[in-house]
XYZ file of C-alpha atoms in Angstrom:
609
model
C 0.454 12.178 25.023
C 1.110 14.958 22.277
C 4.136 17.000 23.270
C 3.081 20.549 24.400
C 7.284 21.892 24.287
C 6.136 24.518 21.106
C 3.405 26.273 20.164
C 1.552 24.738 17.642
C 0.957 26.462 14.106
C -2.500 27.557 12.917
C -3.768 24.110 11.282
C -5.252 25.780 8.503
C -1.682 25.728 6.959
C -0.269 22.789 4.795
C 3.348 22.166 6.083
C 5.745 24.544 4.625
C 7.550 23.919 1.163
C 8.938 27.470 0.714
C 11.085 29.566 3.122
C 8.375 32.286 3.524
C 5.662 29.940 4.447
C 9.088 28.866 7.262
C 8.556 32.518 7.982
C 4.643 32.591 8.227
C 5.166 30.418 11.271
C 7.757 32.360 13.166
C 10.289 29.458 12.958
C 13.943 30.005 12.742
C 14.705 26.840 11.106
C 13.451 23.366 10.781
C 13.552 20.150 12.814
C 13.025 17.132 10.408
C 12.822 18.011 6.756
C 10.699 15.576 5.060
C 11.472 14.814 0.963
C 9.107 12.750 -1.108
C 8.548 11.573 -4.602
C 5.171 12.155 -4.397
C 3.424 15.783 -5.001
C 2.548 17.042 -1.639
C -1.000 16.807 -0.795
C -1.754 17.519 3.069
C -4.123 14.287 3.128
C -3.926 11.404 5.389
C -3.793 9.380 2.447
C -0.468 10.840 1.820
C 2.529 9.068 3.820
C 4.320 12.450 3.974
C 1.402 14.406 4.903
C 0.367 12.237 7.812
C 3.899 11.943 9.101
C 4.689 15.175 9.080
C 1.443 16.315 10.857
C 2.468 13.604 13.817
C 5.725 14.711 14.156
C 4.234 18.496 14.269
C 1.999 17.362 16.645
C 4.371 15.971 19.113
C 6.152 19.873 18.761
C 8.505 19.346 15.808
C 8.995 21.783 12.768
C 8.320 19.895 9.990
C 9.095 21.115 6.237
C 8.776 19.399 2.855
C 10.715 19.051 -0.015
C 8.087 17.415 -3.086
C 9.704 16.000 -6.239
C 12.410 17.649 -6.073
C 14.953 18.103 -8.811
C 17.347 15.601 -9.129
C 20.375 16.933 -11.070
C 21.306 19.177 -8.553
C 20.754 19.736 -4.847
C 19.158 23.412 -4.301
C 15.680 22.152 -4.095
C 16.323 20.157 -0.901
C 18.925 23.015 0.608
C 15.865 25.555 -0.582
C 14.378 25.198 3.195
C 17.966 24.949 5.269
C 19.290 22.867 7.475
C 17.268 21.158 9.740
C 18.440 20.505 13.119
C 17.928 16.505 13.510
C 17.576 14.782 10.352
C 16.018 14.339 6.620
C 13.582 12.077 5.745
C 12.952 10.309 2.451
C 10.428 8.628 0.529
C 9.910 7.667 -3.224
C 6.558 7.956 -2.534
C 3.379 5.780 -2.254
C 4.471 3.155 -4.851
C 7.903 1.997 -5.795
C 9.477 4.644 -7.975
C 9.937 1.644 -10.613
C 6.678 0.592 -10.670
C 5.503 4.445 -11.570
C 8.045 4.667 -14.390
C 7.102 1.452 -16.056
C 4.977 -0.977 -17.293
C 4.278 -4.752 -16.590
C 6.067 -4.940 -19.775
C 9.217 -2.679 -18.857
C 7.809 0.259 -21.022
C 7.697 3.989 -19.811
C 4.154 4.819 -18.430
C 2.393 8.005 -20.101
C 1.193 9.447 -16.709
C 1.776 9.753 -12.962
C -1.405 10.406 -10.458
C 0.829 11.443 -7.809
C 2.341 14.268 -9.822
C 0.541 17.671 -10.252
C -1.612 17.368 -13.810
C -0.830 13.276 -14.071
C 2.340 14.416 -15.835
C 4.943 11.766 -15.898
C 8.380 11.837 -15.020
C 8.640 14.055 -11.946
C 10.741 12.045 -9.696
C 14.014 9.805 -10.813
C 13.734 5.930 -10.945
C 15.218 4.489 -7.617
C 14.144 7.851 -5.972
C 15.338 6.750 -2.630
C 18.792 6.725 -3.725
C 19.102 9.669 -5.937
C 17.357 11.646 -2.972
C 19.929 10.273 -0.286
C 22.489 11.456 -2.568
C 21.453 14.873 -2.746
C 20.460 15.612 0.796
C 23.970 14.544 1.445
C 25.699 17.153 -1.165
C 22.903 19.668 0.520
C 23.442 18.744 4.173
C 27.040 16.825 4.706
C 26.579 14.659 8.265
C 22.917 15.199 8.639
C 21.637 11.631 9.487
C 19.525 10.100 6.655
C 15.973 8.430 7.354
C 14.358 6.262 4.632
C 10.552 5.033 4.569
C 7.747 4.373 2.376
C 7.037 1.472 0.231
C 10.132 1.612 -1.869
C 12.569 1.646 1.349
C 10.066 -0.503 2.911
C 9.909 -3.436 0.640
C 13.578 -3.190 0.031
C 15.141 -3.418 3.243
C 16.403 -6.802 2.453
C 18.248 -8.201 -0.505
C 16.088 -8.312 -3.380
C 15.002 -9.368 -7.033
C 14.253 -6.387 -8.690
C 12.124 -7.718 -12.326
C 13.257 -3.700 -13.865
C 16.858 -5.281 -14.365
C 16.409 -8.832 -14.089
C 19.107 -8.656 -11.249
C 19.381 -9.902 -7.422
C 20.233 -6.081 -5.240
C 21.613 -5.469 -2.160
C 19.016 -4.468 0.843
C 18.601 -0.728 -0.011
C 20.478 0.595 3.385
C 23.948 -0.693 1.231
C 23.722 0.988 -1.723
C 22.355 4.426 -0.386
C 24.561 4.658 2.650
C 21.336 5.727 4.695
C 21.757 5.974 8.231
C 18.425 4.375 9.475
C 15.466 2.717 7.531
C 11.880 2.733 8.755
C 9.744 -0.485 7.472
C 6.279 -0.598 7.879
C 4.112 2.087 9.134
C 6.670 4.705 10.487
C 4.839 6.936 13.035
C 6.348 4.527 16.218
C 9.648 4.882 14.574
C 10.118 8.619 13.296
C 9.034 9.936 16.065
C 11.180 7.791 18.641
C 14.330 8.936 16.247
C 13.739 12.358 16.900
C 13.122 12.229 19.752
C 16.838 10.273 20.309
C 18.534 12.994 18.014
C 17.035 15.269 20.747
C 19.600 15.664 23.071
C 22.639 14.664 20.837
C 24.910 17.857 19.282
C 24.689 18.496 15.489
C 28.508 17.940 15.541
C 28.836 14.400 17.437
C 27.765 13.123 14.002
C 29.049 9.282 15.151
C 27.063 9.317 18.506
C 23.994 10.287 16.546
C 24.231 7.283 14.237
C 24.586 5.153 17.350
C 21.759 6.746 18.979
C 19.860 5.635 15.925
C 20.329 1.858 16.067
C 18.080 -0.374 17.918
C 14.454 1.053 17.441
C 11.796 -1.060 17.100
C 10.441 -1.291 13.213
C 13.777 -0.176 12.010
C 16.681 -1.389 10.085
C 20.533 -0.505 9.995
C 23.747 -1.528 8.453
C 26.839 -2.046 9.851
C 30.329 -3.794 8.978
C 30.934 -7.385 9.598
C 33.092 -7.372 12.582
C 30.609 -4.933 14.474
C 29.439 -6.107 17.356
C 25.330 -5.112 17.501
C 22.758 -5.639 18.837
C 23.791 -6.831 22.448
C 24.682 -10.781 23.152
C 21.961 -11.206 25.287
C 19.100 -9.744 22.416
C 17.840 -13.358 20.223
C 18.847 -12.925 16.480
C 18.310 -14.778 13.505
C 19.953 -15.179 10.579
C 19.016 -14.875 6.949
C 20.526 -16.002 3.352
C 23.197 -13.342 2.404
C 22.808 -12.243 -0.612
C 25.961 -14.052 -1.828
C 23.939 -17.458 -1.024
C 20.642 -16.310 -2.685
C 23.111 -15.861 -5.668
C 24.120 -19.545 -5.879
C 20.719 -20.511 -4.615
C 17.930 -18.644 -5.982
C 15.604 -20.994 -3.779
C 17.281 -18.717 -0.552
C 15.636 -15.376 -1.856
C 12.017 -17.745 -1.169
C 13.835 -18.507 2.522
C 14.486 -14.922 3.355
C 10.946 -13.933 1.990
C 9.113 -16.378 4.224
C 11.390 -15.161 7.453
C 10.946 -11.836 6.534
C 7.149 -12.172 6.485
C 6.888 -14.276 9.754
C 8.877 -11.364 11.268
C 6.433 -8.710 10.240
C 3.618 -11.147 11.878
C 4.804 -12.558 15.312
C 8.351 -11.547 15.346
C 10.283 -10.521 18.699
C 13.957 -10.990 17.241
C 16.428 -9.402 15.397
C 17.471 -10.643 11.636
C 20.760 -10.636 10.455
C 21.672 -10.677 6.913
C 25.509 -10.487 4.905
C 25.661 -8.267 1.814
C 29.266 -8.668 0.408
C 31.362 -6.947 3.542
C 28.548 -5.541 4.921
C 25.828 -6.885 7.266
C 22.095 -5.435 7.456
C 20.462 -5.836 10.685
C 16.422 -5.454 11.319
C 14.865 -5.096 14.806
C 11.441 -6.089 15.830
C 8.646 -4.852 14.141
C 7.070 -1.738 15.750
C 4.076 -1.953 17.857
C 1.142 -1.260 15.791
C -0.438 2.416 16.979
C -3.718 1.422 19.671
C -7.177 2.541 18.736
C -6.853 5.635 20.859
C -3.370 6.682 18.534
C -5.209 6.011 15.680
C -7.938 7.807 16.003
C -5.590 10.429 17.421
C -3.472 10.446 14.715
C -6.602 10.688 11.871
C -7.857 13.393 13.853
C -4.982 15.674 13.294
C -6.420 18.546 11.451
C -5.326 17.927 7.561
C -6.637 20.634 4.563
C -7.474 17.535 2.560
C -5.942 19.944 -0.318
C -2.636 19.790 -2.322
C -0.416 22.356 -1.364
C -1.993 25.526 -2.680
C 1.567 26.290 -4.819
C 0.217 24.022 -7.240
C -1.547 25.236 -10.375
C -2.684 22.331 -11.517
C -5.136 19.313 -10.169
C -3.347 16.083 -8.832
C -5.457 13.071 -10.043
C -4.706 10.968 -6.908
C -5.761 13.822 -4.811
C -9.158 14.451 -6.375
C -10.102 10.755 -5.854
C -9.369 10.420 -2.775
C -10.162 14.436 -0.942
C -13.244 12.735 0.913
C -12.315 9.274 1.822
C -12.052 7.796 4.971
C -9.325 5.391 6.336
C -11.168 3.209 9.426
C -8.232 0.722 9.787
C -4.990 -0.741 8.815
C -3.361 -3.986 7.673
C -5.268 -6.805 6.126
C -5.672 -10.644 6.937
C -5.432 -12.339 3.477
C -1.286 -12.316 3.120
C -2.059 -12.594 -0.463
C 1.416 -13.296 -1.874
C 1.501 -11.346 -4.930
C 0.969 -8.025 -2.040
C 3.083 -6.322 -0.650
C 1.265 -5.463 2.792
C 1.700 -8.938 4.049
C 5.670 -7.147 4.420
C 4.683 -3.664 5.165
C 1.490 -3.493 7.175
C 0.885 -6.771 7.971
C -1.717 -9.205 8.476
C -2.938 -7.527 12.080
C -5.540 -5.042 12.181
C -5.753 -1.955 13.590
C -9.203 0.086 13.699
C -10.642 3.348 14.930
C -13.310 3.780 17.150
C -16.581 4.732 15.988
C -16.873 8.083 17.757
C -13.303 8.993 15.486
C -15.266 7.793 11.989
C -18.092 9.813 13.107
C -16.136 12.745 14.028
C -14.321 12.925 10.768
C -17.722 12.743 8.777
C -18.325 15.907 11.029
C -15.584 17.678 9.883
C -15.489 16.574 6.109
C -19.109 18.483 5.919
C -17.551 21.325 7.160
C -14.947 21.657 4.710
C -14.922 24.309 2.457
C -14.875 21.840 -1.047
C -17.410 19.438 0.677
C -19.994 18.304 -2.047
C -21.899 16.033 0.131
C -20.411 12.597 -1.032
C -17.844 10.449 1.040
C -15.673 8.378 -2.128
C -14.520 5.437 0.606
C -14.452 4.339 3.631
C -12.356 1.334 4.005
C -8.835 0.664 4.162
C -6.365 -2.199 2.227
C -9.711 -4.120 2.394
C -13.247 -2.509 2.863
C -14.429 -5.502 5.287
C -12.107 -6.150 7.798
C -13.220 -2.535 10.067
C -12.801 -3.834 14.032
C -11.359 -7.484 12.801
C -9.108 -9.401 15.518
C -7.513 -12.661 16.179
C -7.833 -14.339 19.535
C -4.864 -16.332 18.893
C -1.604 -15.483 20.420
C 0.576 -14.405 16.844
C 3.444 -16.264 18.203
C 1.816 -19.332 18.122
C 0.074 -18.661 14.759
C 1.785 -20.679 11.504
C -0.457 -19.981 8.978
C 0.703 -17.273 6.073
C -2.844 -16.373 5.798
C -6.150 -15.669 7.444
C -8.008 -16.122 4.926
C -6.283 -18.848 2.537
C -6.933 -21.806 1.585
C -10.296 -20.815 4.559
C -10.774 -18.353 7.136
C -8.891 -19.385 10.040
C -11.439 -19.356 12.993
C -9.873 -17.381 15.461
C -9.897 -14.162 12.739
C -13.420 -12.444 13.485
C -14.221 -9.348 11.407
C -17.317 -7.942 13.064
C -19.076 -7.007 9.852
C -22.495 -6.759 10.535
C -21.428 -3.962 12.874
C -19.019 -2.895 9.917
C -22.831 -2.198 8.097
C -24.510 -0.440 11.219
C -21.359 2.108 11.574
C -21.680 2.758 7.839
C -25.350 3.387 8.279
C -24.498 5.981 11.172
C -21.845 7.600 9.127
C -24.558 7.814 6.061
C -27.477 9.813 8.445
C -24.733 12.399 9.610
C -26.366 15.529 8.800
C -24.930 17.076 5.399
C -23.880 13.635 3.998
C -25.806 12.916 0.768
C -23.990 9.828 -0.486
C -21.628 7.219 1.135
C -19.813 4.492 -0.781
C -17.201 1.525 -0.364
C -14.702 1.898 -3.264
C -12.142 -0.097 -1.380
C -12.352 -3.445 -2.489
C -14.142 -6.313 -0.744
C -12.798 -9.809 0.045
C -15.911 -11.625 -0.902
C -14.823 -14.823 0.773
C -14.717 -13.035 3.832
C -18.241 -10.783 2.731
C -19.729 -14.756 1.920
C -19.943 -15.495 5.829
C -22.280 -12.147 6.935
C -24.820 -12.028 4.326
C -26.497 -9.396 5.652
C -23.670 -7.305 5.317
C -23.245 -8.523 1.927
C -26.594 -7.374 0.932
C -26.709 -4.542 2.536
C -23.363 -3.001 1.056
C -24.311 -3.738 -2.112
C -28.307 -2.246 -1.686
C -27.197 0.942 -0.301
C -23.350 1.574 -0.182
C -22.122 0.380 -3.736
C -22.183 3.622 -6.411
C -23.544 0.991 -9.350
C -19.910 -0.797 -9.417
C -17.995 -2.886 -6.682
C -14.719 -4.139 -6.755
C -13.218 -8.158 -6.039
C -10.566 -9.977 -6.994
C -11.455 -13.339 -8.302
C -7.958 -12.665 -9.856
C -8.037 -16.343 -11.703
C -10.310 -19.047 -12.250
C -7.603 -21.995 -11.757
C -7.406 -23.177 -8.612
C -3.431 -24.292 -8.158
C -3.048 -20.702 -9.814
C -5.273 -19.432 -6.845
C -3.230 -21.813 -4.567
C 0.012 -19.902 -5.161
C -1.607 -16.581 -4.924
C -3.241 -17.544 -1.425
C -6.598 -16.583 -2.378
C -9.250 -18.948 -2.432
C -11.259 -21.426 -4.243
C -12.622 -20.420 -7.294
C -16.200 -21.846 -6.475
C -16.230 -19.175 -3.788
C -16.096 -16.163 -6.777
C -19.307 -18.550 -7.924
C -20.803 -18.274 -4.827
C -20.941 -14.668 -4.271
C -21.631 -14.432 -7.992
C -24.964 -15.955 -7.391
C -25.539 -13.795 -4.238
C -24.797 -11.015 -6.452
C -27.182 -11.756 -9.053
C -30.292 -12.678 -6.656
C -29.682 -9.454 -4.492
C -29.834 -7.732 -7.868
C -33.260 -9.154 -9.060
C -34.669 -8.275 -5.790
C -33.645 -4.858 -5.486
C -34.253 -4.095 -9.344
C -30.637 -1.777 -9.234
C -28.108 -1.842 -11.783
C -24.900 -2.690 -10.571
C -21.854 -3.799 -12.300
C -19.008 -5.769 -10.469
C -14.974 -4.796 -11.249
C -12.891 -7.793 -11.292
C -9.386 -7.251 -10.602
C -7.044 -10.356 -12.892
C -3.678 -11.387 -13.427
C -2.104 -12.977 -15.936
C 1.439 -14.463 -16.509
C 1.362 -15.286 -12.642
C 3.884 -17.860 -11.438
C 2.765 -20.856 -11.901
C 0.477 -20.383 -14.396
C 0.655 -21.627 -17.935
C -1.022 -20.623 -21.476
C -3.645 -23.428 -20.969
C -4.644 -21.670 -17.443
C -4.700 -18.677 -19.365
C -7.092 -20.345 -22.007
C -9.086 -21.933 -19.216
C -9.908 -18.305 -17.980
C -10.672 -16.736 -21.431
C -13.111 -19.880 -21.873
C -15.103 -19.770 -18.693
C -15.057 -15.684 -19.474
C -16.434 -16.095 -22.790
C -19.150 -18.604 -21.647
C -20.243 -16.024 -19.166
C -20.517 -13.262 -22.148
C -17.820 -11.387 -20.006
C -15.065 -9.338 -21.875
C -12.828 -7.790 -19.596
C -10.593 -5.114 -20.472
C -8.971 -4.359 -17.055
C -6.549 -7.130 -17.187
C -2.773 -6.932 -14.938
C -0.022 -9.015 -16.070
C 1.986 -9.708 -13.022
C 4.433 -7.489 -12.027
C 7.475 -9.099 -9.445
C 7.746 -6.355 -6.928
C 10.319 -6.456 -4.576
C 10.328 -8.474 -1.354
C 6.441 -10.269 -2.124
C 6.504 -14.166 -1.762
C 5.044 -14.221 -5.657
C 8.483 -12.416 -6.308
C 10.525 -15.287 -4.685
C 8.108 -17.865 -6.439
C 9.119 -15.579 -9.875
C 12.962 -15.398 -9.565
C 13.614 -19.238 -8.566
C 11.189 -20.913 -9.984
C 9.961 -22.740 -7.367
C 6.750 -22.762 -4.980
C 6.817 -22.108 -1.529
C 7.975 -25.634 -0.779
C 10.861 -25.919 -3.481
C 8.394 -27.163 -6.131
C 9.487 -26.119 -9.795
C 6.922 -24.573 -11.186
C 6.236 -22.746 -14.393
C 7.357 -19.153 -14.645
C 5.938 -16.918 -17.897
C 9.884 -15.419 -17.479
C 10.554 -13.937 -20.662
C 8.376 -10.544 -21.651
C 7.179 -12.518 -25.413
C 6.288 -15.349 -22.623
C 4.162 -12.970 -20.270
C 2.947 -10.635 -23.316
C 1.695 -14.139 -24.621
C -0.342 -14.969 -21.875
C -1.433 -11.411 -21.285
C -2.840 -11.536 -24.922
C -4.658 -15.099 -24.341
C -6.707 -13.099 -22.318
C -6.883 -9.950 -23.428
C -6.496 -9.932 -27.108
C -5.628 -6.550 -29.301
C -8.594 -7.550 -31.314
C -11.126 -6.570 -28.231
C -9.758 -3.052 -27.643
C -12.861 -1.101 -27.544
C -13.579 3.024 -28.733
C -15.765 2.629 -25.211
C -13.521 1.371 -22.939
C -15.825 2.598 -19.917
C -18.714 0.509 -21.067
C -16.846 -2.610 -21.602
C -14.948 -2.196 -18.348
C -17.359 -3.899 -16.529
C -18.879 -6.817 -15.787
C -22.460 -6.503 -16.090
C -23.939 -9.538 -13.813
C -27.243 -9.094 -14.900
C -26.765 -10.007 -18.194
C -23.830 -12.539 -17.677
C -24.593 -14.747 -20.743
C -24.908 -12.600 -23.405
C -22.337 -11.205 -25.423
C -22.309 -7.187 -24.512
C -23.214 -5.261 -21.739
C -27.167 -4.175 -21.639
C -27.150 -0.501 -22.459
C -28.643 2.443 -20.152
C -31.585 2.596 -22.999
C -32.975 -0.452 -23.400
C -32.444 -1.228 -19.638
C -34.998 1.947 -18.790
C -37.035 -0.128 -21.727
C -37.126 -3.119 -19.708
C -38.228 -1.428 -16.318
């Protein structure tokens, strides 16, 4: 139940960044102040955003602090004191991974940053924002969260200085880190800081330890969490060190926590010990659609004078569930979400669409609805997740006992589409085909009334002991649904293009892989031009594989290490000589006309018809 001990604020308001808007709502001074990396856009989208509205919603003051400056601390003092703690994020990516490139080279833009400008937050923004809410606020206990904190709460390789770090809780002294999806977690620390005096600064740091989905340090001779609580234990990062092989150890424990772990983990960083409690319970149906239904202005915060490019893609999608079942292990939600998933009802989707046609910007078009993957709405396992040793759903087959209900997935999308005021509906999330293979009416019906002329997969390769160490699937299944795709196009006489997502330089692969890609590319007439090299992010199994060189079961394997080595490979693929003046029309893959050399224009395509 929501918390009725304030008065909530009018919800037409975005969450304060400025002491008058403190004002506007007759508050005195804050509870939590929230800081993030990202521009603040009062979306559900938005980690901060939907954060902050639960924690408002359970009768907290919530302000936010958005890219704050980071050579001194008045920006985060700006809003004063709050009264139980600060919370940080870099953001929704890893601050590293918005600076640079796969190729360690500064990017030219930001999407999260108001006019794509680049540059507004500090690399390792977790740390430098730690360091100035404590010059701001001396004693107040520091929260971390989001992706960066998230995938970091461990020791880990991080590819941006070629070096092995300490879990992120060491180097910025934080008090408390969240992992995963926070709202379980934030709001049970608050709700400890409660009844504890600003002043008994060490009994709120021990108030802090223990929660579920959490993660703390402590010294080495500290005795936590109590004898009779089961605890594992995993490489320190002194061992990884000597034994690269133990970063792949920790990676695979880590990963089987987030799925079916009850335990504690235990892990040594120089004189220092890190300790992570159970994962959090995922939210139920009824919190989810309770937490969705909060009343968000889908707007960036109206101090902004100019557009946020993340914001206008995504002002009127719709999230209908969490986590996803592949574990591929190049991604990081295997770590952070997990591989369990968590829907809303039906009446909540609907009620949303309700709302979105109200809003004053509404167009009549709904962007998404989806989630990590756009066909795995009202999935479930029947199999008890403690019992459960697979690392994927999905990989090298479906496991039986995962059931993703997605022929109903295709009737809910068909209510949401007749809601009165909704002119289009479309599924940009992307699709796991595989999955899509097994309900071909689904299938067909997605991509007859629900795909805006483009859909996205992720064949990602065409080798199959490349596919192998990504965890995704045969290649003849891409070859499958290619020849679905191609028949459901004849018959319905649309134009529809498909947007492959591929990697290149992946561990494991070599340049003859690469080659054996370009080939079967070429003999399809296909010239892609949206081509990743792989990037080791912290805490992914593909990382591990990456940094020791080895496979999953202590197989060497070949790494592309070196950035002439991944540039080479990158290149196989993608050659300089292919850059296009129309990148837009040569983005695509144009199934239609798979074997010849360009894509069909819009001209002699109305010719044909």
């Amino acid at each position: 139940m929501l918390s009725k001990s304030r008065p909530h604020p009018p919800y037409h308001l975005a969450l304060p960044m400025t002491p008058a808007e403190i004002r506007q709502r007759h508050w005195n001074a804050l509870d939590v102040l929230l800081i993030t990396g990202d521009a603040y856009v009062d979306h559900p989208s938005f980690g901060v955003a939907l954060l902050g509205r639960w924690l408002e919603a359970h009768g907290y003051r919530v302000g936010i602090v958005a890219q704050p400056r980071w050579d001194c601390p008045d920006d985060i003092a700006a809003l004063g004191r709050p009264r139980l703690f600060a919370g940080i994020t870099a953001g929704a990516i890893d601050s590293m991974l918005a600076h640079y490139t796969a190729f360690r080279k500064k990017r030219s833009d930001d999407a999260y940053t108001p006019g794509g400008r680049a540059g507004a937050r500090p690399n390792r923004a977790t740390l430098v924002y730690t360091g100035l809410v404590r010059q701001a606020f001396p004693g107040l206990p520091v929260l971390l969260g989001g992706i960066e904190a998230s995938l970091r709460r461990a020791v880990h390789y991080d590819f941006w200085t070629d070096k092995l770090r300490r879990s992120l809780l060491i180097d910025s002294k934080a008090d408390l880190l969240i992992y995963g999806m926070g709202e379980r977690a934030l709001l049970e620390a608050a709700q400890r800081l409660e009844s504890i005096p600003e002043e008994a600064v060490s009994q709120r740091k021990e108030a802090l330890r223990g929660i579920a989905g959490t993660a703390f340090a402590l010294g080495k001779k500290e005795s936590w969490p109590p004898s009779n609580s089961a605890i594992a234990t995993l490489p320190s990062f002194e061992e990884i060190q000597k034994d690269p092989q133990k970063l792949m150890e920790a990676t695979l424990d880590l990963e089987r926590h987030v799925h079916q772990g009850s335990h504690w983990l235990r892990q040594d960083n120089g004189d220092r010990c890190v300790l992570i409690a159970p994962p959090a319970a995922p939210l139920s149906t009824r919190e989810l659609d309770r937490l969705y239904d909060l009343p968000y202005t889908r707007r960036a915060h109206p101090s902004y004078t100019q557009p946020i490019p993340a914001a206008d893609m995504i002002q009127f999608s719709i999230t209908s569930h969490r986590g996803c079942g592949g574990g591929c292990s190049f991604c990081s939600l295997a770590l952070h979400q997990g591989r369990r998933i968590r829907s809303r009802s039906t009446a909540s989707l609907q009620n949303e669409v309700r709302q979105l046609t109200r809003h004053p910007d509404w167009r009549g078009s709904i962007s998404d609805v989806g989630g990590p993957t756009a066909n795995m709405w009202g999935a479930y396992c029947d199999l008890d997740p403690k019992t459960c040793k697979r690392t994927s759903c999905l990989s090298p087959k479906r496991c039986p006992h995962f059931q993703p209900p997605q022929e109903k997935l295709l009737a809910l999308l068909k209510q949401l589409q007749h809601t009165p005021g909704v002119k289009h509906l479309r599924v940009a999330s992307g699709i796991r085909y595989d999955l899509a293979l097994h309900a071909p009416r689904y299938l067909k019906g997605v991509l007859h009334s629900f795909v805006g002329g483009q859909i996205k997969v992720a064949p990602e390769h065409c080798v199959d002991h490349v596919l192998h160490y990504m965890r995704k699937p045969s290649f003849a299944q891409f070859e499958k649904f290619l020849t679905f795709f191609e028949k459901t196009q004849a018959a319905t006489g649309k134009r529809q293009y498909i947007i492959p997502y591929l990697l290149s330089a992946f561990p494991g692969c070599t340049d003859d892989d690469m080659r054996t890609l370009t080939a079967w590319l070429k003999k399809q007439g296909w010239q892609p031009k949206q081509v990743q090299c792989f990037i080791p992010t912290p805490g992914t199994v593909a990382t591990a594989m990456y940094y020791s060189g080895r496979d999953i079961n202590g197989a060497p394997i070949p790494i592309a290490r070196t950035d002439a080595e991944r540039q080479r490979q990158h290149h196989i693929l993608l050659p300089t000589s292919r850059h296009s003046k129309h990148p837009k029309k040569n983005d695509r893959w144009n199934a239609t006309a798979k074997r010849k050399k360009d894509n069909v224009t819009k001209k002699s395509a109305r010719h044909r018809k």
